[in-house]
Coordinates of C-alpha atoms in Angstrom, one line a residue:
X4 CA 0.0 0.0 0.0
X5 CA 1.1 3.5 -0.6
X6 CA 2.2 5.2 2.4
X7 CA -0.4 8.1 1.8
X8 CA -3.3 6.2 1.9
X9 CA -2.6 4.6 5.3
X10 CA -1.0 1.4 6.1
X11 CA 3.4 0.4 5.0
X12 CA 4.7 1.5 2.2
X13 CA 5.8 -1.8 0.1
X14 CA 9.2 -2.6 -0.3
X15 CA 10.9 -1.7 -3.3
X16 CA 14.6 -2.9 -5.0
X17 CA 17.0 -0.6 -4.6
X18 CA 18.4 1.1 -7.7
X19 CA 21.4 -1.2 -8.8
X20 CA 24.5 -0.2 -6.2
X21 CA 22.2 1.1 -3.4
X22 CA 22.4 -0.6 -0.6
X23 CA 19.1 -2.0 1.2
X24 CA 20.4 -0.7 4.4
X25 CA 21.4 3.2 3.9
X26 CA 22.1 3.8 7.5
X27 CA 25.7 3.0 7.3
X28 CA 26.4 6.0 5.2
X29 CA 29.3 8.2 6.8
X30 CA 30.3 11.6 5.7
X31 CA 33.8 12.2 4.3
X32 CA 35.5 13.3 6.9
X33 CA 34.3 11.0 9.8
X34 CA 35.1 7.9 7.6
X35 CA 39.0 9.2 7.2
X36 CA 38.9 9.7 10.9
X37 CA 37.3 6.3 11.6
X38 CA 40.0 4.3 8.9
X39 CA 42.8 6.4 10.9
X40 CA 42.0 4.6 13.7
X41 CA 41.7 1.5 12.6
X42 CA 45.1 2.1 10.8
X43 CA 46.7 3.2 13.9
X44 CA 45.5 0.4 15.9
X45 CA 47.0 -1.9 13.6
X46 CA 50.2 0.1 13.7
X47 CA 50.2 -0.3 17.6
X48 CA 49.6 -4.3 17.7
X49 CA 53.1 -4.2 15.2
X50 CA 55.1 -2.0 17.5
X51 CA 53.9 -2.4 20.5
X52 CA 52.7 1.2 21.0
X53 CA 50.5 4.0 19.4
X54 CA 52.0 6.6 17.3
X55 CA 50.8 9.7 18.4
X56 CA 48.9 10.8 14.6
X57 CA 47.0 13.4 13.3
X58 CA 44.9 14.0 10.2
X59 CA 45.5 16.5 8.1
X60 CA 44.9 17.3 4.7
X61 CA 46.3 18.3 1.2
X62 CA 44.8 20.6 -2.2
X63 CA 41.7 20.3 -2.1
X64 CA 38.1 19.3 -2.9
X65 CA 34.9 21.0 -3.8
X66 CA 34.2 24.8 -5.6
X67 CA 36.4 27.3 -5.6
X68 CA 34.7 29.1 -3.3
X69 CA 34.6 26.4 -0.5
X70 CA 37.5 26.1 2.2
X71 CA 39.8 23.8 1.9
X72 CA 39.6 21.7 5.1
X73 CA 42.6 22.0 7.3
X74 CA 45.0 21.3 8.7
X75 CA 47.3 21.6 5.7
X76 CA 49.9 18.7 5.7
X77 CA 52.1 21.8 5.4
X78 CA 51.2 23.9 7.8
X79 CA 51.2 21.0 10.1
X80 CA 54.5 20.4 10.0
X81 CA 55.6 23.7 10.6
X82 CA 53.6 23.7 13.6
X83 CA 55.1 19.9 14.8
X84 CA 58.8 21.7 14.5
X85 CA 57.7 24.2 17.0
X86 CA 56.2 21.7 19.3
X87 CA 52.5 22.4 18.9
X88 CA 49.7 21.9 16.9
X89 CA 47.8 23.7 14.3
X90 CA 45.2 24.2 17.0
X91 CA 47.9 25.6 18.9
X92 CA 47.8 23.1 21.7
X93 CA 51.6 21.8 22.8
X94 CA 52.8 18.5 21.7
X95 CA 56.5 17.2 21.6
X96 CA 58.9 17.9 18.4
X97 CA 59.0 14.7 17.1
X98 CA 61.8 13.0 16.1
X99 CA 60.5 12.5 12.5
X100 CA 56.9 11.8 10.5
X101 CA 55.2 9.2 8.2
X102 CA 52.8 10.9 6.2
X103 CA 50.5 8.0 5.1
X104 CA 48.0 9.0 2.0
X105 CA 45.0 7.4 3.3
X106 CA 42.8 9.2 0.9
X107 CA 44.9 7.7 -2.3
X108 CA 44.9 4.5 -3.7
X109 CA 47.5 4.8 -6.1
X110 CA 50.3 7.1 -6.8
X111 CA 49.2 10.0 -8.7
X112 CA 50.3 13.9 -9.0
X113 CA 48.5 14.9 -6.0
X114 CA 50.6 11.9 -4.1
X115 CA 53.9 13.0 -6.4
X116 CA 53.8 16.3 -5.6
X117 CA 51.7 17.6 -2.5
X118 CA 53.2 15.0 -0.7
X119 CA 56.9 13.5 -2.3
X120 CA 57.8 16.8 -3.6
X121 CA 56.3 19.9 -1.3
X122 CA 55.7 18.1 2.1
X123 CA 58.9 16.0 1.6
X124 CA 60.7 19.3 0.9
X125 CA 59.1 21.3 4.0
X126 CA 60.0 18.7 6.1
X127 CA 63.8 18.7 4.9
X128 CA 63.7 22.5 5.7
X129 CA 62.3 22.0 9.1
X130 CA 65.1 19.4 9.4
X131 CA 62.5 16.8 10.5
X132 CA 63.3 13.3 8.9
X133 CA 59.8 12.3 5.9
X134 CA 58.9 9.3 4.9
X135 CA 55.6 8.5 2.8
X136 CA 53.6 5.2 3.4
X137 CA 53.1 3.5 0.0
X138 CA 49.5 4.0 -0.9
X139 CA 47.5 0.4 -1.9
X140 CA 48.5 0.7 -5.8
X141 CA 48.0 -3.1 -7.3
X142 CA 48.7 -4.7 -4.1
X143 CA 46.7 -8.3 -4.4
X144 CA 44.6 -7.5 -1.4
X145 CA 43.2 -4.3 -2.8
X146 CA 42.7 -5.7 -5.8
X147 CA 40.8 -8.5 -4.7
X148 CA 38.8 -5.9 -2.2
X149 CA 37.2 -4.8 -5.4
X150 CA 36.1 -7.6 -6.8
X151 CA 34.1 -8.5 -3.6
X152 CA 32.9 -4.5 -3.8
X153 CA 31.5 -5.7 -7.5
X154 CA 30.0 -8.8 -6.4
X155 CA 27.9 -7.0 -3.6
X156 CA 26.8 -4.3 -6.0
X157 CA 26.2 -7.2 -8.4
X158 CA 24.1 -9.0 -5.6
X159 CA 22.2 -5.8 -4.6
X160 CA 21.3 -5.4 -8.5
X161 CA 19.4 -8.9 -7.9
X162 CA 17.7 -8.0 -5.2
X163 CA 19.2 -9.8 -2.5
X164 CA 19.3 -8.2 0.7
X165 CA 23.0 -7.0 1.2
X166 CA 24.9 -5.4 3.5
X167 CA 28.0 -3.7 2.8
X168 CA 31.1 -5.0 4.8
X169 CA 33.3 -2.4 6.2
X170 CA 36.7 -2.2 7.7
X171 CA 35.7 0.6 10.2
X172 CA 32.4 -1.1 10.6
X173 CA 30.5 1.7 9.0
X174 CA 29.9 2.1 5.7
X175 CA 31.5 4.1 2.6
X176 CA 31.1 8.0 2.0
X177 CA 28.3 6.9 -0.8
X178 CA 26.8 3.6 -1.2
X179 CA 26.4 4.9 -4.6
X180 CA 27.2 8.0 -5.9
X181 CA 24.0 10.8 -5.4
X182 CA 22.2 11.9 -9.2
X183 CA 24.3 15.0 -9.2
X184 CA 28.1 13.9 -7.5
X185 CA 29.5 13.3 -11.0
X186 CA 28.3 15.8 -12.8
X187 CA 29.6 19.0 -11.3
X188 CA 28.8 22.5 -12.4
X189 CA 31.1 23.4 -15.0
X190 CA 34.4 25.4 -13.5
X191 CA 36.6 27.9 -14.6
X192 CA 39.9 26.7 -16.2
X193 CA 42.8 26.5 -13.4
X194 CA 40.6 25.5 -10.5
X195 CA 41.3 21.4 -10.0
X196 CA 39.4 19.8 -7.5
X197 CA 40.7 17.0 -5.3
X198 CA 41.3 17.7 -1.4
X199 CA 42.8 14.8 -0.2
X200 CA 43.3 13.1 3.7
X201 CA 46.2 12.4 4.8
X202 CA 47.6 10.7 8.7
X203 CA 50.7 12.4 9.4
X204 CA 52.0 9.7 12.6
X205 CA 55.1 11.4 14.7
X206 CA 57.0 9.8 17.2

């Protein structure tokens, strides 16, 4: 029955890619928060400690107009030479950084140069010791990661009652992309999108 003339609505399928259950849907920023802690609890099982980390950010997503979320990789590591952060709360210098693209899976410009070129060389002028975590590239794992993320879109398609598997336990940005995300208004020349996460870990 319709929902306006009294009584439930009847279930519908989902378009092909939606997920039955929407309520794991996270928003961008709280799901790169909620990977770098799973990513740092991983990192503490290996060591036998947790890395103090912070996420920060580089270039940049959305319209021009929008502000780039912050803090900037850069900025944050001029802040971490003088012993505080961005926030201006006090932390130790630390004796050097991984900077770990969590919001790249492959190498690209914005890994080349925001991070291997300009972070690399404003950590060398700080005289704070850089290294950048390899992103996922055509590691096996990955690879095979989306295959089972093509199967459950595949299963949702048939109507099957799916729901999406998550290593945070919560589910991805978009389940599916909304009617609008890929078809942004058009830009002026010289204004790239692409704000990107990033877990700068000091010790």
């Amino acid at each position: 029955a319709d929902g306006s003339r009294g009584g439930l609505p009847r279930p519908s399928l989902p378009e092909p890619g939606v997920a039955a259950d929407l309520s794991t849907e996270i928003s961008y920023v709280a799901q790169h928060e909620r990977l770098a802690a799973v990513l740092l609890d991983a990192v503490a099982a290996r060591l036998g400690r947790r890395p103090q980390a912070d996420l920060v950010y580089c270039s940049r997503s959305g319209p021009p107009q929008a502000r780039w979320l912050e803090p900037d990789v850069n900025d944050h590591l001029e802040a971490l030479a003088t012993g505080r952060l961005t926030d201006g709360r006090a932390v130790a210098v630390p004796a050097g950084v991984v900077v770990a693209p969590i919001g790249f899976v492959a190498d690209h410009m914005e890994v080349v140069f925001d991070l291997d070129t300009e972070a690399r060389d404003t950590a060398a002028h700080l005289g704070l010791p850089y290294v950048r975590a390899a992103t996922a590239g055509t590691h096996p794992e990955f690879v095979a990661s989306l295959a089972d993320v093509l199967a459950e879109r595949a299963a949702v398609a048939r109507g099957e009652d799916v729901r999406p598997e998550s290593t945070t336990g919560t589910g991805p940005f978009h389940t599916v992309c909304p009617p609008t995300c890929c078809r942004p208004a058009a830009r002026p020349a010289g204004h790239p999108s692409g704000e990107h996460p990033q877990t700068t870990t000091h010790q």
